[in-house]
mmCIF file of C-alpha atoms in Angstrom:
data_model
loop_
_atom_site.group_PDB
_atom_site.id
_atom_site.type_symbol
_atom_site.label_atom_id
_atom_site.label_comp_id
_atom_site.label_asym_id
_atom_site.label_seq_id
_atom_site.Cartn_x
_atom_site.Cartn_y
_atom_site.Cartn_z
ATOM 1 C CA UNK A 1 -13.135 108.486 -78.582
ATOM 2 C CA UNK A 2 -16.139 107.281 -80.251
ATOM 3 C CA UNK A 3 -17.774 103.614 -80.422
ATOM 4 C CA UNK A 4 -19.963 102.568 -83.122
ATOM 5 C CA UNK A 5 -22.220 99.685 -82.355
ATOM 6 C CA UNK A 6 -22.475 97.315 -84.940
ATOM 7 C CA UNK A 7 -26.237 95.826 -84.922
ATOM 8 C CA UNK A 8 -26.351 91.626 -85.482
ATOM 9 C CA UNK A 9 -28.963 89.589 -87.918
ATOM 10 C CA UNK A 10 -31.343 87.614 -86.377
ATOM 11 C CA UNK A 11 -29.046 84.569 -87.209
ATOM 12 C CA UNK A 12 -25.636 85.631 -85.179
ATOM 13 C CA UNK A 13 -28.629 86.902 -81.972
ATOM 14 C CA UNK A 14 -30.031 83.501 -82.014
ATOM 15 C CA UNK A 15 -26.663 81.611 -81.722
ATOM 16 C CA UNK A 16 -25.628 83.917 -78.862
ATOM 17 C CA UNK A 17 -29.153 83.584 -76.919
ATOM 18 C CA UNK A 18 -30.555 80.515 -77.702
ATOM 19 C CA UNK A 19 -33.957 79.842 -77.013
ATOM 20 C CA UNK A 20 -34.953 78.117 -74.227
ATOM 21 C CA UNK A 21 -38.281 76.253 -74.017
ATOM 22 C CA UNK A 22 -39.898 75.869 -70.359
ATOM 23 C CA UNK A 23 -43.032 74.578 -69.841
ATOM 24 C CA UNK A 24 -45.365 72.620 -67.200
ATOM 25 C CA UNK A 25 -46.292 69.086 -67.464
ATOM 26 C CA UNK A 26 -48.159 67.468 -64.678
ATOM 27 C CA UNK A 27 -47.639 69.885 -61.803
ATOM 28 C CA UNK A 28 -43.504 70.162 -62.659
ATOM 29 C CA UNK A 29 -42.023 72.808 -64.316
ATOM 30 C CA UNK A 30 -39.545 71.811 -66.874
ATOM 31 C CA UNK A 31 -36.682 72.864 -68.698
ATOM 32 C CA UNK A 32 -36.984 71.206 -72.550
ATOM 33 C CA UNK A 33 -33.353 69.769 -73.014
ATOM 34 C CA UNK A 34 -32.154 69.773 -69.472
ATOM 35 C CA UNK A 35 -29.247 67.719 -68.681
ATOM 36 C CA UNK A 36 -29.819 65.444 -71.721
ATOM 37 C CA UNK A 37 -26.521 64.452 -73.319
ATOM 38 C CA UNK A 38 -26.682 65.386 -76.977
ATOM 39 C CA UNK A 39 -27.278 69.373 -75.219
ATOM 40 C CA UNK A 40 -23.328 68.997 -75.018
ATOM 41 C CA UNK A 41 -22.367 68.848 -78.919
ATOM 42 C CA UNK A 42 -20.606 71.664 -78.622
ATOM 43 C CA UNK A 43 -18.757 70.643 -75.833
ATOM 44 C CA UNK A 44 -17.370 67.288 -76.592
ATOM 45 C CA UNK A 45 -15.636 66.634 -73.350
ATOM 46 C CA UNK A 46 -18.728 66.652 -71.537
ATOM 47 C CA UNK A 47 -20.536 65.134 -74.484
ATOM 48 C CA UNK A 48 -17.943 62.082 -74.135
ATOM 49 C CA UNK A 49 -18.662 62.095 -70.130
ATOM 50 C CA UNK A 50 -22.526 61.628 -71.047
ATOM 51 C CA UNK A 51 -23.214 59.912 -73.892
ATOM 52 C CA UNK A 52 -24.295 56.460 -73.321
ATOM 53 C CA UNK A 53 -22.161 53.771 -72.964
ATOM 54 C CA UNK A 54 -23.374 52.008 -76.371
ATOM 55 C CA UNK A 55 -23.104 55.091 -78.143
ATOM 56 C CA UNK A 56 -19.463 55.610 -76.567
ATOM 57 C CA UNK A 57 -18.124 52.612 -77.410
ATOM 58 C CA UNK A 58 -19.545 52.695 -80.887
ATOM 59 C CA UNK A 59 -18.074 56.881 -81.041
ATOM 60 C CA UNK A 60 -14.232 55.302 -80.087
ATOM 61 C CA UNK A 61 -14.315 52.176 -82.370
ATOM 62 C CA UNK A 62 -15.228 54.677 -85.562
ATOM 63 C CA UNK A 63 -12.794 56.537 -84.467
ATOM 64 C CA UNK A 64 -10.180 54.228 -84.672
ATOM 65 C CA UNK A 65 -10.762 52.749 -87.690
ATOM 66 C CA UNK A 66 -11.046 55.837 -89.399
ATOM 67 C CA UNK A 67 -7.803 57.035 -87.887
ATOM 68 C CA UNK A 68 -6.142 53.847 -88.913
ATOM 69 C CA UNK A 69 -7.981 53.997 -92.484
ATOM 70 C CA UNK A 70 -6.950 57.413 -92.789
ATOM 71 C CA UNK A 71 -3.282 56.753 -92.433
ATOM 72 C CA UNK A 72 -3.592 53.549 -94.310
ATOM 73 C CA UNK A 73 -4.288 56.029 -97.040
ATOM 74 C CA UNK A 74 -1.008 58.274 -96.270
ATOM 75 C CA UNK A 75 1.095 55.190 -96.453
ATOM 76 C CA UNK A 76 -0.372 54.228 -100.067
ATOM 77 C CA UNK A 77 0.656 57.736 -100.731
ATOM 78 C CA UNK A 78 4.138 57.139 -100.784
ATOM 79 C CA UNK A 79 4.201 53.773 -102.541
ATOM 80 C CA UNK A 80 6.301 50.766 -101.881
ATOM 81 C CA UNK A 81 7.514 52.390 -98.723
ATOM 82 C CA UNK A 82 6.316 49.270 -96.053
ATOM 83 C CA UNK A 83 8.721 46.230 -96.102
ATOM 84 C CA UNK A 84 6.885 43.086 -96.901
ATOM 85 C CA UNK A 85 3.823 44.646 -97.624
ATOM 86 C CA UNK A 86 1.960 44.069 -100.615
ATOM 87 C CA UNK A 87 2.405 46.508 -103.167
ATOM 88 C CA UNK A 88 -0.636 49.085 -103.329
ATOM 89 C CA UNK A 89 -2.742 46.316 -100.722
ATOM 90 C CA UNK A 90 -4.898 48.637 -98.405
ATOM 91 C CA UNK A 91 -5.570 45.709 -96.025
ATOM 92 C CA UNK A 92 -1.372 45.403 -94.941
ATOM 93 C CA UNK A 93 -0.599 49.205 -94.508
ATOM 94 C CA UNK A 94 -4.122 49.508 -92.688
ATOM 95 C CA UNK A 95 -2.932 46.701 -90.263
ATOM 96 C CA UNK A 96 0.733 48.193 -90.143
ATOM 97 C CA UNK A 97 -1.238 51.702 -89.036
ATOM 98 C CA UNK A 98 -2.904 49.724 -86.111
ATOM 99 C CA UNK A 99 0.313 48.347 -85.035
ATOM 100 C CA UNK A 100 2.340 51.474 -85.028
ATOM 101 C CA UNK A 101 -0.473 53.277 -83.254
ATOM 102 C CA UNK A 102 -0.998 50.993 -80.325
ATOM 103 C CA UNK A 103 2.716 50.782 -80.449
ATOM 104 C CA UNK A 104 2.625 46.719 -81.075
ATOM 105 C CA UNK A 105 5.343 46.814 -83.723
ATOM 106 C CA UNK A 106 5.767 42.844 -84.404
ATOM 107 C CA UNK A 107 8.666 43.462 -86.665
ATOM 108 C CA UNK A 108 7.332 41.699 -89.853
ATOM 109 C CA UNK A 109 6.524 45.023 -91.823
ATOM 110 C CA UNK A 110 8.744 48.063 -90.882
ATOM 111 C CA UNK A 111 8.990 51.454 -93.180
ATOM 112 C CA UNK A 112 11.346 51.825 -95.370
ATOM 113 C CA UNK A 113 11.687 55.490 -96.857
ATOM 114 C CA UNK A 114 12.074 57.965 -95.026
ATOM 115 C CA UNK A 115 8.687 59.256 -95.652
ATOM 116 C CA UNK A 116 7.049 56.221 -94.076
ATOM 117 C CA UNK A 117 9.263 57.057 -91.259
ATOM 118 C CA UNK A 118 7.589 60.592 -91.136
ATOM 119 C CA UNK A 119 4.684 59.111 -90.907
ATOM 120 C CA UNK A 120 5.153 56.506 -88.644
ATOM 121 C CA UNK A 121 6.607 59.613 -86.256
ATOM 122 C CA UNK A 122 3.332 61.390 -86.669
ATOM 123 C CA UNK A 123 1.326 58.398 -85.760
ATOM 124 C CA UNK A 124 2.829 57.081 -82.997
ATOM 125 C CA UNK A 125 2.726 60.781 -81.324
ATOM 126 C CA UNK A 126 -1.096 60.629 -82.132
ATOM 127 C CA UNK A 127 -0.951 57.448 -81.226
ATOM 128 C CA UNK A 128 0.670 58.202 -77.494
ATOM 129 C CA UNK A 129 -1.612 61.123 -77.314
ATOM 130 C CA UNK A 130 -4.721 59.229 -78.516
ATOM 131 C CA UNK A 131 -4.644 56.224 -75.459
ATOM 132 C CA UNK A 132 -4.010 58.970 -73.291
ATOM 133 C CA UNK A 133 -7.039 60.385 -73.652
ATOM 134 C CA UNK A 134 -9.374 57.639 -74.272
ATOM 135 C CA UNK A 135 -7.784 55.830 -70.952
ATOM 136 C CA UNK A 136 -9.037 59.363 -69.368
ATOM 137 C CA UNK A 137 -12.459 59.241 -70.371
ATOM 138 C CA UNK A 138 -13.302 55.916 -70.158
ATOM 139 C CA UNK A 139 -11.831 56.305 -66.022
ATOM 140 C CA UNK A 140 -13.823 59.194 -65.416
ATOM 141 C CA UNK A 141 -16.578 57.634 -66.527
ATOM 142 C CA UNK A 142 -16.093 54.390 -64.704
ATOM 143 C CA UNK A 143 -14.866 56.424 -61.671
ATOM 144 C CA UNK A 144 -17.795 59.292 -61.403
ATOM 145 C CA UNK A 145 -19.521 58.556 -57.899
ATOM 146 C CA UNK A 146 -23.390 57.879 -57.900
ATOM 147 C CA UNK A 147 -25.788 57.605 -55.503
ATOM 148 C CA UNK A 148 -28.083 54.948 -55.549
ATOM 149 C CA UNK A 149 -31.186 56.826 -53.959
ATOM 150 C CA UNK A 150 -34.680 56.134 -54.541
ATOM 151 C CA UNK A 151 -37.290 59.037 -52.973
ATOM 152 C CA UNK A 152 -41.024 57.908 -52.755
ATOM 153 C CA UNK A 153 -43.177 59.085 -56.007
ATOM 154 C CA UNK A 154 -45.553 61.435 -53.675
ATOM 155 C CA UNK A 155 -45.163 63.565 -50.864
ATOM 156 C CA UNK A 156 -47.819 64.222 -48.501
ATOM 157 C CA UNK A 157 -49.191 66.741 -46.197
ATOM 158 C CA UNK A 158 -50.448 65.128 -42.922
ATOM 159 C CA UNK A 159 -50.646 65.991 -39.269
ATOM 160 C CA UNK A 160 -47.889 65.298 -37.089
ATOM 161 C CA UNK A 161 -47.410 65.934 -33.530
ATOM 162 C CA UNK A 162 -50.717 68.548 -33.987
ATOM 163 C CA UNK A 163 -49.068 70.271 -36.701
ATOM 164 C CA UNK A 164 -49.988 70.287 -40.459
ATOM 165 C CA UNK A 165 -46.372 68.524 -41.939
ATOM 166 C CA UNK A 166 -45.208 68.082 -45.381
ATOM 167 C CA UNK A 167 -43.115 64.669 -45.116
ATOM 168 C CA UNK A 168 -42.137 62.526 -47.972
ATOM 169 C CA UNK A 169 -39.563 59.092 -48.232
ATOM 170 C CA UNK A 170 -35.854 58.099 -49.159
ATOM 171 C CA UNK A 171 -34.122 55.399 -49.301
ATOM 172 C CA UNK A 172 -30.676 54.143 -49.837
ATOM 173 C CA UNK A 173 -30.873 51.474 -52.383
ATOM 174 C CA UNK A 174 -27.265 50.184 -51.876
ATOM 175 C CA UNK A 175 -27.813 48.833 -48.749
ATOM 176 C CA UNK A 176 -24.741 50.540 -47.415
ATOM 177 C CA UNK A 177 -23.755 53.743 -45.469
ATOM 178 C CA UNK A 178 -23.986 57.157 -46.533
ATOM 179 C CA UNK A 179 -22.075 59.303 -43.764
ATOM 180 C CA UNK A 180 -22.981 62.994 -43.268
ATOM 181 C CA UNK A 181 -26.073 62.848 -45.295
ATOM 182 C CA UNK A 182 -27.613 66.366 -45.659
ATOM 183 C CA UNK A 183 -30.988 66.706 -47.126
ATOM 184 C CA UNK A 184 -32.594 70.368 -48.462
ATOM 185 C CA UNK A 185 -35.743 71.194 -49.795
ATOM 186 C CA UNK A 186 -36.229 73.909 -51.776
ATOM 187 C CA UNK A 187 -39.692 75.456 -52.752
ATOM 188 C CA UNK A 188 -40.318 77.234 -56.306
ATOM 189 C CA UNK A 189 -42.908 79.044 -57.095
ATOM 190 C CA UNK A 190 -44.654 82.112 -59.500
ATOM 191 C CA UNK A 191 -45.164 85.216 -57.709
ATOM 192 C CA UNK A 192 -46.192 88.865 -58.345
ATOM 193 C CA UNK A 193 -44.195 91.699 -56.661
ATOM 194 C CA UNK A 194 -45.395 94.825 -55.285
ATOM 195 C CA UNK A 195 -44.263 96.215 -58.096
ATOM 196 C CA UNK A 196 -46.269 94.053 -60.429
ATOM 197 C CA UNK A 197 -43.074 92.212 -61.820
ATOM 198 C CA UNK A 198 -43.073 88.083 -62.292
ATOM 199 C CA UNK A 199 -40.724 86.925 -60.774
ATOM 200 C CA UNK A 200 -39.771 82.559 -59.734
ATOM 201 C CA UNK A 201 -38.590 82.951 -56.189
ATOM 202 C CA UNK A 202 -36.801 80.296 -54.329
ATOM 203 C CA UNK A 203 -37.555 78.823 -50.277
ATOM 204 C CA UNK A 204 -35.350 77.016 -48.617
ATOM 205 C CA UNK A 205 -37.361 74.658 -46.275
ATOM 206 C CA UNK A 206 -36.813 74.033 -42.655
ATOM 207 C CA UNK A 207 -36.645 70.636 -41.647
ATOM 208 C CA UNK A 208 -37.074 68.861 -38.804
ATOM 209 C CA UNK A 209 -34.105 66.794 -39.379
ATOM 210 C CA UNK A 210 -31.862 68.054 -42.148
ATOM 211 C CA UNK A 211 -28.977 65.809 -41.224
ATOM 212 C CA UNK A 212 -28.031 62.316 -40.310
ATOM 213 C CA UNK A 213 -25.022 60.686 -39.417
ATOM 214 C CA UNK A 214 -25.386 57.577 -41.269
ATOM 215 C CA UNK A 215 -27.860 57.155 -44.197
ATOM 216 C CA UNK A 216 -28.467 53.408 -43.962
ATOM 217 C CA UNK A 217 -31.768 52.602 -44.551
ATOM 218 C CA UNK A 218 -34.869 54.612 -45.080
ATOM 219 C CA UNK A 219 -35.453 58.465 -44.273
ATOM 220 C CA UNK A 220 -38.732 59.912 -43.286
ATOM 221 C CA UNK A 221 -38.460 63.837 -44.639
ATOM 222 C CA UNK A 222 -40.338 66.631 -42.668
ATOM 223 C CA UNK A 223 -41.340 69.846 -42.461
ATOM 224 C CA UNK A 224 -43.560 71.760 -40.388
ATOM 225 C CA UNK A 225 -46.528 74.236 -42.192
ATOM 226 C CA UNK A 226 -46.342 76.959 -39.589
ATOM 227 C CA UNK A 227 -46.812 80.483 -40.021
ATOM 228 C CA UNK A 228 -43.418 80.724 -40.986
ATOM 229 C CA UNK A 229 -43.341 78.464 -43.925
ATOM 230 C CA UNK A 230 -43.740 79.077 -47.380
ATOM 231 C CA UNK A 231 -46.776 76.940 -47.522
ATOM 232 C CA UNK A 232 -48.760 78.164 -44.431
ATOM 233 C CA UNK A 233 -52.013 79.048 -45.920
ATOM 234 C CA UNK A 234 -51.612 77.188 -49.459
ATOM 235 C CA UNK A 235 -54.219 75.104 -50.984
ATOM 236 C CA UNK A 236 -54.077 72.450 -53.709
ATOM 237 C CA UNK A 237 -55.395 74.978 -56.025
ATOM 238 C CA UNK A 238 -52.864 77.172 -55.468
ATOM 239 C CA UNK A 239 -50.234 74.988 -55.385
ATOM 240 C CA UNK A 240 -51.222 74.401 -59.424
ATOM 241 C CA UNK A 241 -51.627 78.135 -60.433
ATOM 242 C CA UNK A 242 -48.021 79.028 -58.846
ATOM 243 C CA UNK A 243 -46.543 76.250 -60.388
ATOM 244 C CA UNK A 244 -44.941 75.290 -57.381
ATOM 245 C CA UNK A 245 -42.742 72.138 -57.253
ATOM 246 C CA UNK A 246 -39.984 71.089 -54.711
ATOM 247 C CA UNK A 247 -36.555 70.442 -55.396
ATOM 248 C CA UNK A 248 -35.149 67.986 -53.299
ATOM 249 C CA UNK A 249 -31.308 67.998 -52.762
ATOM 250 C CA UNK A 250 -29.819 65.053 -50.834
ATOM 251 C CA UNK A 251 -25.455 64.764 -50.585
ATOM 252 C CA UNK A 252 -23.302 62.811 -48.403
ATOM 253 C CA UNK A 253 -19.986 60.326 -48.433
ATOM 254 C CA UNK A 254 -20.290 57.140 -49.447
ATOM 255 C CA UNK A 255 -18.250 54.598 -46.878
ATOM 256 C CA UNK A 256 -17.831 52.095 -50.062
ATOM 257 C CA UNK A 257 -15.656 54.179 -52.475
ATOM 258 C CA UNK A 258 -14.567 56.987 -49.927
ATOM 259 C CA UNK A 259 -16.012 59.976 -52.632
ATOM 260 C CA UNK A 260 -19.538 62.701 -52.144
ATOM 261 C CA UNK A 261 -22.763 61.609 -53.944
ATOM 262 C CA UNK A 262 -25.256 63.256 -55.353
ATOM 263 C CA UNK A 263 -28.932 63.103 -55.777
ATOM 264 C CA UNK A 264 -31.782 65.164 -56.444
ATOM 265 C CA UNK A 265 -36.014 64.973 -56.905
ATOM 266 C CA UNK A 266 -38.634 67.087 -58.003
ATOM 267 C CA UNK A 267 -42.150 67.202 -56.625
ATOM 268 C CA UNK A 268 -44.968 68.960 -58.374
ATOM 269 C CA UNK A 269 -47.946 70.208 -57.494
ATOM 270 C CA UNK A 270 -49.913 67.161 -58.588
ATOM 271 C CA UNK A 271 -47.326 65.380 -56.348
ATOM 272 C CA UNK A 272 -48.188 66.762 -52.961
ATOM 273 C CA UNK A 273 -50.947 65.090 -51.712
ATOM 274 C CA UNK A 274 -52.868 66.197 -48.715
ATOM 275 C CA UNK A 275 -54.333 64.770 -45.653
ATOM 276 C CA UNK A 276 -52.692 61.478 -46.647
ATOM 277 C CA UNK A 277 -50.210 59.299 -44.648
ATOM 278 C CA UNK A 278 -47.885 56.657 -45.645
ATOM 279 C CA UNK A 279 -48.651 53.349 -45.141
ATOM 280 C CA UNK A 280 -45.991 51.872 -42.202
ATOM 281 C CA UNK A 281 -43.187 49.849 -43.178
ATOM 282 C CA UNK A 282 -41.699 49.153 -39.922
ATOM 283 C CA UNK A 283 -42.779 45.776 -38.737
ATOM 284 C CA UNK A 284 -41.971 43.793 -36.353
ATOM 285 C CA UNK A 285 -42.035 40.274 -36.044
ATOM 286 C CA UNK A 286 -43.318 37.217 -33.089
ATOM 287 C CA UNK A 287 -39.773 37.105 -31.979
ATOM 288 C CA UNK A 288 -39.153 40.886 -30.858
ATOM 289 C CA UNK A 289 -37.853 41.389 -34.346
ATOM 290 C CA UNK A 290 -38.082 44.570 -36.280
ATOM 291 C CA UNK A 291 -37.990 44.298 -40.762
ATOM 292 C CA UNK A 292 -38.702 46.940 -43.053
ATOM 293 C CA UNK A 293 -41.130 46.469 -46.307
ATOM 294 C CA UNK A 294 -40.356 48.267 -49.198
ATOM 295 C CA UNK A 295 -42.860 46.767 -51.127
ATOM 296 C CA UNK A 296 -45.052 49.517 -49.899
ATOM 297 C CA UNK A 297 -42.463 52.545 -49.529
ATOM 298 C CA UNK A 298 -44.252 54.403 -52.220
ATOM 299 C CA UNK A 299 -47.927 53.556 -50.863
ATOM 300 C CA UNK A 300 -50.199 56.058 -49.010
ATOM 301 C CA UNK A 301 -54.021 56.257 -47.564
ATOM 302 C CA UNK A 302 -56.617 58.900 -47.265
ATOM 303 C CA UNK A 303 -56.487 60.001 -43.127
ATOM 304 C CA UNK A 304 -59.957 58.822 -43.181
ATOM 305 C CA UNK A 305 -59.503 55.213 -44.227
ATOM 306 C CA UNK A 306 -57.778 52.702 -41.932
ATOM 307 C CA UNK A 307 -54.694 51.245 -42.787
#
């Protein structure tokens, strides 16, 4: 048996490998259309789950009108077939169509024929179908869990406990509990093989604490630059011509609507700063009192400066 291979244009290989535009902007490496909404045009189901609510709402009212318009039109079709509507009058068989489709039916207009009857058959099946549907995507839009997390714009690289430590700051801005919460880091970077191929290779980060039984407040992220870490030996400049970032990963169950959330960051290189700390916000006050100031959860000072 032989096979003959049929060569595509251009056109047909660029619909079945799209281009995909990556590039670097301040230290993060970046996928051009990633995770925007109208990406999904060609799959409307998740396009309806993204889309923005003012955009959604606007998508379902045109399509109701022009549903209801459209049969408006079919009943005009058949003539005089609505009782007590006004002969060839758009407006009463376009507000008989909303009735039969949300199923109202107040009685004063009613077909007639027994094509309005076909008709009315269709539409009420659409119509069944139709609040099915919309009920289902405006709940799983309402009902998607989302995690409130906010990580601190910088990370930096600062002793602790003698060691060199990358550590960088969460916090839950819900002010209730995330249970199980399970942090990873993951490093990305450029590299050469032996064989001289380019290749992005992934790290997955040790940390000192990688888990917490309840995510409350505010979580101080670390990990250790030894000589088994994927930065032991890096230097800003490096950093910048891998194009290293880190992909931070954080999951857990929120106690408030019993379901897993989700968040995520990115670091760049122009985001890890070194031989910086974070300013303290832990505080106590005269009465043996202990607060916590998020005014300054983002701030950080050069190790040689006082705080």
């Amino acid at each position: 048996m032989k096979f003959r291979l049929k060569r595509l244009s251009p056109k047909k290989q660029q619909r079945l490998i799209p281009l995909i535009q990556i590039q670097v902007r301040d230290g993060k490496f970046e996928i051009m259309g990633m995770a925007a909404w109208y990406s999904y045009w060609r799959d409307p189901y998740h396009l309806l789950l993204t889309i923005p609510w003012t955009a959604f709402v606007i998508l379902i009212c045109t399509f109701y009108v022009t549903i209801n318009a459209l049969f408006a039109l079919a009943y005009l079709i058949g003539g005089d077939c609505i009782a007590n509507a006004r002969p060839g009058s758009f407006l009463d068989v376009f507000f008989f169509s909303v009735q039969t489709l949300a199923s109202i039916g107040y009685g004063a207009m009613y077909p007639k024929t027994t094509y309005a009857n076909i008709i009315v058959t269709i539409e009420a099946m659409i119509g069944l179908m139709g609040i099915a549907v919309m009920t289902g995507l405006a709940f799983a839009r309402f009902s998607r869990p989302t995690a409130r997390v906010v990580f601190s714009r910088v990370a930096v690289i600062t002793p602790h406990n003698a060691m060199p430590t990358l550590i960088f700051r969460s916090a839950n801005k819900r002010r209730n509990i995330i249970l199980e919460a399970q942090m990873r880091v993951y490093l990305m970077r450029d590299e050469i093989t032996l064989e001289g191929q380019f290749i992005r290779r992934f790290y997955d980060l040790k940390l000192l604490t990688n888990q917490t039984p309840s995510f409350t407040l505010s979580w101080s992220v670390m990990h250790v630059i030894d000589e088994f870490s994927p930065l032991y030996g890096m230097t800003p400049e490096s950093l910048t011509q891998t194009n290293t970032i880190l992909i931070i990963s954080l999951s857990g169950l929120d106690e408030t609507v019993a379901q897993v959330v989700h968040a995520r960051h990115t670091y760049g290189a122009n985001d890890i700063l070194w031989n910086n700390q974070f300013v303290d916000i832990f505080h106590h006050t005269p009465d043996g009192h202990r607060y916590i100031d998020y005014n300054r959860f983002h701030d950080v000072f050069p190790l040689d400066e006082k705080s």
